[in-house]
Short mmCIF file of C-alpha atoms in Angstrom, two decimals:
data_model
loop_
_atom_site.label_atom_id
_atom_site.label_comp_id
_atom_site.label_asym_id
_atom_site.label_seq_id
_atom_site.Cartn_x
_atom_site.Cartn_y
_atom_site.Cartn_z
CA MET A 43 -11.93 13.16 -31.55
CA TRP A 44 -8.66 13.42 -33.02
CA SER A 45 -5.32 13.78 -30.76
CA LYS A 46 -3.16 16.60 -30.69
CA THR A 47 -0.50 14.37 -32.31
CA GLU A 48 -2.83 13.40 -35.38
CA MET A 49 -3.83 16.91 -35.76
CA MET A 50 -0.17 18.03 -36.02
CA LYS A 51 0.33 15.11 -38.52
CA ILE A 52 -2.58 16.10 -40.69
CA THR A 53 -1.44 19.80 -40.70
CA PHE A 54 2.14 18.57 -41.57
CA CYS A 55 1.02 16.42 -44.53
CA THR A 56 -1.99 18.33 -45.82
CA ASP A 57 -0.33 21.10 -47.82
CA PRO A 58 2.14 18.78 -49.81
CA VAL A 59 -0.71 16.50 -50.44
CA ALA A 60 -2.72 19.32 -51.69
CA ALA A 61 -0.22 20.46 -53.99
CA TRP A 62 0.43 16.99 -55.42
CA LEU A 63 -3.12 16.43 -55.84
CA LYS A 64 -3.58 19.76 -57.63
CA LYS A 65 -0.70 18.95 -59.80
CA ILE A 66 -2.08 15.49 -60.68
CA PHE A 67 -5.49 16.53 -61.58
CA GLY A 68 -4.64 20.09 -63.26
CA ASP A 69 -7.57 21.93 -64.18
CA HIS A 70 -9.93 18.95 -63.07
CA PRO A 71 -11.59 19.27 -59.73
CA ILE A 72 -9.88 17.06 -57.07
CA PRO A 73 -12.53 14.25 -55.97
CA GLN A 74 -13.77 14.66 -52.49
CA TYR A 75 -12.33 12.33 -49.79
CA GLU A 76 -12.25 12.06 -45.98
CA VAL A 77 -9.57 13.78 -44.41
CA ASN A 78 -8.26 11.87 -41.38
CA PRO A 79 -4.92 10.66 -40.33
CA ARG A 80 -5.12 7.23 -42.42
CA THR A 81 -6.00 8.88 -45.63
CA THR A 82 -3.57 11.75 -45.39
CA GLU A 83 -0.62 9.35 -44.41
CA ILE A 84 -1.64 7.26 -47.63
CA LEU A 85 -2.02 10.07 -49.87
CA HIS A 86 1.40 11.52 -48.56
CA HIS A 87 3.09 8.17 -49.13
CA LEU A 88 1.87 8.06 -52.54
CA SER A 89 2.98 11.82 -53.35
CA GLU A 90 6.40 10.68 -51.98
CA ARG A 91 6.45 7.56 -54.21
CA ASN A 92 5.26 9.54 -57.20
CA ARG A 93 7.99 12.40 -56.60
CA VAL A 94 10.72 9.64 -56.61
CA ARG A 95 9.46 8.24 -59.76
CA ASP A 96 9.27 11.48 -61.48
CA ARG A 97 12.92 12.09 -60.35
CA ASP A 98 14.00 8.71 -61.73
CA VAL A 99 12.05 9.27 -64.96
CA HIS A 100 13.44 12.85 -65.24
CA LEU A 101 17.08 11.23 -64.72
CA VAL A 102 16.53 8.68 -67.43
CA ILE A 103 15.30 11.28 -69.95
CA GLU A 104 18.28 13.30 -69.46
CA ASP A 105 20.67 10.49 -69.74
CA LEU A 106 19.03 9.64 -73.00
CA LYS A 107 19.13 13.06 -74.15
CA GLN A 108 22.97 13.16 -73.35
CA LYS A 109 23.33 9.95 -75.29
CA ALA A 110 21.52 11.27 -78.24
CA SER A 111 23.45 14.47 -78.09
CA GLU A 112 26.82 12.44 -77.98
CA TYR A 113 25.70 10.21 -80.84
CA GLU A 114 24.88 13.23 -82.74
CA SER A 115 28.29 14.81 -82.18
CA GLU A 116 30.01 11.59 -83.07
CA ALA A 117 28.01 11.39 -86.28
CA LYS A 118 28.71 14.95 -87.22
CA HIS A 119 32.60 14.56 -86.27
CA LEU A 120 32.66 11.26 -88.41
CA GLN A 121 30.88 13.09 -91.18
CA ASP A 122 33.28 16.12 -91.04
CA LEU A 123 36.05 13.65 -90.97
CA LEU A 124 35.07 11.98 -94.00
CA MET A 125 34.46 15.22 -95.81
CA GLU A 126 37.89 16.28 -94.81
CA SER A 127 39.71 13.15 -95.99
CA VAL A 128 38.13 12.12 -99.20
CA ASN A 129 35.62 15.05 -99.87
CA PHE A 130 32.73 12.84 -99.61
CA SER A 131 29.22 13.41 -98.53
CA PRO A 132 26.27 10.97 -98.59
CA ALA A 133 24.37 13.92 -100.33
CA ASN A 134 26.71 13.38 -103.18
CA LEU A 135 26.13 9.78 -103.86
CA SER A 136 24.01 8.36 -106.81
CA SER A 137 21.02 6.54 -106.15
CA THR A 138 22.74 2.91 -106.43
CA GLY A 139 25.43 4.34 -103.82
CA SER A 140 22.59 5.34 -101.63
CA ASN A 141 20.98 1.93 -101.88
CA TYR A 142 24.18 0.32 -101.14
CA LEU A 143 24.70 2.52 -98.32
CA ASN A 144 21.11 2.05 -96.76
CA ALA A 145 21.68 -1.65 -97.45
CA LEU A 146 24.98 -1.61 -95.43
CA VAL A 147 23.26 0.41 -92.45
CA ASP A 148 20.41 -2.15 -92.49
CA SER A 149 22.77 -4.95 -92.56
CA ALA A 150 24.75 -3.38 -89.39
CA VAL A 151 21.39 -2.97 -87.65
CA ALA A 152 20.30 -6.58 -88.51
CA LEU A 153 23.61 -7.86 -87.26
CA GLU A 154 23.54 -5.44 -84.22
CA THR A 155 27.36 -4.41 -84.86
CA LYS A 156 28.61 -1.38 -83.27
CA ASP A 157 29.57 0.06 -86.97
CA THR A 158 29.85 -0.98 -90.49
CA SER A 159 33.48 -1.83 -90.41
CA LEU A 160 34.68 -5.43 -91.78
CA ALA A 161 36.13 -6.22 -88.38
CA SER A 162 32.55 -5.89 -86.84
CA PHE A 163 30.71 -7.55 -90.05
CA ILE A 164 33.13 -10.79 -90.01
CA PRO A 165 32.40 -11.67 -86.30
CA ALA A 166 28.76 -11.09 -86.74
CA VAL A 167 28.50 -13.10 -89.76
CA ASN A 168 30.37 -15.98 -88.09
CA ASP A 169 28.09 -15.81 -85.23
CA LEU A 170 25.03 -15.93 -87.59
CA THR A 171 26.48 -18.66 -89.63
CA SER A 172 27.11 -20.66 -86.28
CA ASP A 173 23.46 -19.96 -85.33
CA LEU A 174 22.52 -21.22 -88.67
CA PHE A 175 24.30 -24.66 -88.27
CA ARG A 176 22.84 -24.87 -84.78
CA THR A 177 19.47 -24.24 -86.24
CA LYS A 178 19.89 -26.67 -89.04
CA SER A 179 21.35 -29.22 -86.45
CA LYS A 180 18.27 -28.68 -84.40
CA ASN A 181 15.89 -29.21 -87.23
CA GLU A 182 17.55 -32.51 -88.26
CA GLU A 183 17.04 -33.57 -84.63
CA ILE A 184 13.39 -32.49 -84.76
CA LYS A 185 13.08 -34.20 -88.09
CA LEU A 186 14.36 -37.40 -86.72
CA GLU A 187 12.19 -37.16 -83.69
CA LEU A 188 9.14 -36.39 -85.82
CA ALA A 189 10.15 -39.41 -87.99
CA LYS A 190 10.31 -41.78 -84.69
CA LEU A 191 6.74 -40.28 -83.47
CA GLU A 192 5.32 -40.90 -86.82
CA LYS A 193 6.64 -44.49 -86.87
CA ASN A 194 5.24 -44.95 -83.30
CA LEU A 195 1.94 -43.23 -84.05
CA THR A 196 1.79 -45.92 -87.09
CA ALA A 197 2.39 -48.65 -84.86
CA THR A 198 -0.16 -47.22 -82.27
CA LEU A 199 -2.84 -47.06 -85.10
CA VAL A 200 -2.13 -50.47 -86.19
CA LEU A 201 -2.38 -51.68 -82.45
CA GLU A 202 -5.51 -49.86 -82.15
CA LYS A 203 -7.08 -51.47 -85.35
CA CYS A 204 -6.01 -54.91 -83.98
CA LEU A 205 -7.52 -54.07 -80.61
CA ARG A 206 -10.61 -52.90 -82.26
CA GLU A 207 -11.05 -56.23 -84.34
CA ASP A 208 -10.29 -58.10 -81.11
CA LEU A 209 -12.94 -56.14 -79.17
CA LYS A 210 -15.46 -56.87 -82.10
CA LYS A 211 -14.64 -60.63 -81.78
CA ALA A 212 -14.85 -60.62 -77.99
CA GLU A 213 -18.26 -58.67 -78.03
CA LEU A 214 -19.67 -61.20 -80.82
CA HIS A 215 -18.32 -64.16 -78.59
CA LEU A 216 -19.79 -62.56 -75.67
CA SER A 217 -23.16 -62.28 -77.41
CA THR A 218 -23.01 -66.02 -78.70
CA GLU A 219 -22.08 -66.99 -75.02
CA ARG A 220 -24.97 -64.98 -73.58
CA ALA A 221 -27.34 -66.48 -76.03
CA LYS A 222 -26.05 -69.94 -74.66
CA VAL A 223 -26.29 -68.85 -71.23
CA ASP A 224 -29.87 -67.68 -71.58
CA ASN A 225 -30.92 -70.96 -73.25
CA ARG A 226 -29.34 -72.86 -70.52
CA LEU A 227 -31.26 -70.83 -68.06
CA GLN A 228 -34.50 -71.52 -70.03
CA ASN A 229 -33.67 -75.17 -70.16
CA MET A 230 -32.92 -74.98 -66.47
CA ASP A 231 -36.15 -73.38 -65.72
CA PHE A 232 -37.87 -76.05 -67.71
CA LEU A 233 -36.00 -79.12 -65.89
CA LYS A 234 -36.90 -77.31 -62.45
CA ALA A 235 -40.56 -77.27 -63.58
CA LYS A 236 -40.25 -80.92 -64.71
CA SER A 237 -38.55 -81.79 -61.66
CA GLU A 238 -41.21 -80.15 -59.48
CA GLU A 239 -43.91 -81.79 -61.47
CA PHE A 240 -42.08 -85.28 -61.20
CA ARG A 241 -41.90 -84.76 -57.50
CA CYS A 242 -45.43 -83.73 -56.93
CA GLY A 243 -46.42 -86.93 -59.22
CA ILE A 244 -44.20 -89.14 -57.15
CA ARG A 245 -45.51 -87.68 -53.74
CA ALA A 246 -49.24 -88.39 -55.31
CA ALA A 247 -48.37 -91.97 -56.23
CA GLU A 248 -46.74 -92.75 -53.08
CA GLU A 249 -49.86 -91.22 -51.27
CA LYS A 250 -52.02 -93.56 -53.58
CA LEU A 251 -50.06 -96.55 -52.76
CA SER A 252 -49.95 -95.75 -49.16
CA ALA A 253 -53.62 -95.57 -49.17
CA ARG A 254 -53.88 -99.12 -50.92
CA GLY A 255 -51.67 -100.52 -48.11
CA MET A 256 -48.36 -100.78 -49.68
CA ASP A 257 -45.46 -101.85 -47.71
CA THR A 258 -43.18 -98.94 -47.15
CA SER A 259 -40.20 -101.29 -47.72
CA LEU A 260 -41.07 -101.06 -51.48
CA SER A 261 -40.92 -97.22 -51.77
CA HIS A 262 -38.24 -95.70 -53.85
CA GLN A 263 -36.47 -94.53 -50.93
CA SER A 264 -36.08 -98.01 -49.46
CA LEU A 265 -35.38 -99.67 -52.60
CA VAL A 266 -32.56 -97.13 -53.08
CA ALA A 267 -31.21 -97.89 -49.76
CA LEU A 268 -31.46 -101.52 -50.58
CA SER A 269 -29.64 -101.06 -53.48
CA GLU A 270 -26.81 -99.20 -51.88
CA LYS A 271 -26.73 -101.77 -49.25
CA LEU A 272 -26.49 -104.49 -51.91
CA ALA A 273 -23.59 -102.62 -53.47
CA GLU A 274 -22.06 -102.21 -50.21
CA LEU A 275 -22.37 -106.05 -49.48
CA LYS A 276 -20.92 -107.04 -52.85
CA ARG A 277 -17.99 -104.56 -52.31
CA GLN A 278 -17.56 -106.31 -48.93
CA THR A 279 -17.60 -109.76 -50.66
CA ILE A 280 -14.87 -109.09 -52.92
CA PRO A 281 -12.14 -109.43 -50.29
CA LEU A 282 -13.79 -112.25 -49.01
CA LYS A 283 -14.10 -113.91 -52.28
CA LYS A 284 -10.07 -113.03 -52.75
CA LYS A 285 -9.55 -114.76 -49.39
CA LEU A 286 -11.69 -117.69 -50.42
CA GLU A 287 -9.65 -118.19 -53.53
CA SER A 288 -6.51 -118.19 -51.48
CA TYR A 289 -8.11 -120.86 -49.23
CA LEU A 290 -9.08 -122.99 -52.27
CA ASP A 291 -5.51 -123.25 -53.20
CA LEU A 292 -4.91 -125.19 -49.90
CA MET A 293 -5.88 -128.88 -49.16
CA PRO A 294 -8.40 -128.28 -46.44
CA ASN A 295 -11.44 -130.52 -46.07
CA PRO A 296 -13.38 -130.24 -49.37
CA SER A 297 -16.59 -130.88 -48.18
CA LEU A 298 -16.77 -128.27 -45.44
CA ALA A 299 -15.26 -125.71 -47.56
CA GLN A 300 -18.05 -126.42 -50.28
CA VAL A 301 -20.76 -126.37 -47.61
CA LYS A 302 -19.57 -122.74 -46.67
CA ILE A 303 -19.45 -121.71 -50.17
CA GLU A 304 -22.82 -122.99 -51.12
CA GLU A 305 -24.26 -121.13 -47.87
CA ALA A 306 -22.76 -117.65 -48.92
CA LYS A 307 -23.97 -118.23 -52.63
CA ARG A 308 -27.47 -118.99 -51.24
CA GLU A 309 -27.24 -115.91 -49.03
CA LEU A 310 -26.29 -113.80 -51.89
CA ASP A 311 -28.85 -115.22 -54.29
CA THR A 312 -31.31 -114.58 -51.56
CA ILE A 313 -30.62 -110.96 -51.21
CA GLU A 314 -30.58 -110.58 -55.08
CA ALA A 315 -33.96 -112.10 -55.39
CA GLU A 316 -35.51 -110.12 -52.69
CA LEU A 317 -34.12 -106.83 -54.36
CA THR A 318 -35.19 -108.00 -57.69
CA LYS A 319 -38.70 -108.76 -56.41
CA LYS A 320 -39.14 -105.16 -54.88
CA VAL A 321 -37.72 -103.49 -58.02
CA ASP A 322 -40.37 -105.51 -60.14
CA MET A 323 -43.17 -104.66 -57.73
CA MET A 324 -42.26 -101.02 -57.95
CA GLU A 325 -42.33 -101.18 -61.84
CA LEU A 326 -46.02 -102.80 -61.63
#
């Protein structure tokens, strides 16, 4: 149920809204709509805005009519003045004169001058000339900019060509390197297989030698350890030899020194002979 205030509001707004809708739709039927405070308020608001707009449009139309009337009066006044002063009428002009007059009017319209007097044409032509010079200057700037862009474009195209060539070379080099890597991988696989094969052969040989009662000291690892030990002993004898050489320059007991030297040589010869024997046995 609507309140008393809403009912009074609907009653107050319904008649103007109905009149406005009838004016808008004319002879056409008004579409059905729900009559409630909300729709009535919206239609009333629209009718008010439409009324204000119609009033503004009417004022603009009246202003334009008044200006047109003033322009017609001014044109008639000027025509009458021309007729009174020189007894001249556009209707009396020849076809050439009419063409000149039309050209003059068209020029005034194109230059947007207030009249066809020389005082109006000269500033308009000067402004047009200034615009022309500005346009030419702008065109020159655009040409320079275009030339610069063309130069940059040429340099960019050359750079792009060089980059493409470098890319092709890099791809070719990469393809070659990839082939080398693949070949190395294949060789590495082959070497791994051979290494595993040798390792298995060495293990089998060691098992056979062990079954035959071979001394473990003659194994490859033992010989390698002895070789390393021999190398270490040789390395340790170097400073001893240098020290011995310093003693040789002195005048000690020659016989005692000779005995020590002979003992060291025999010890070294014994180690080398033992190592050589074990190596020879491994080769057999």
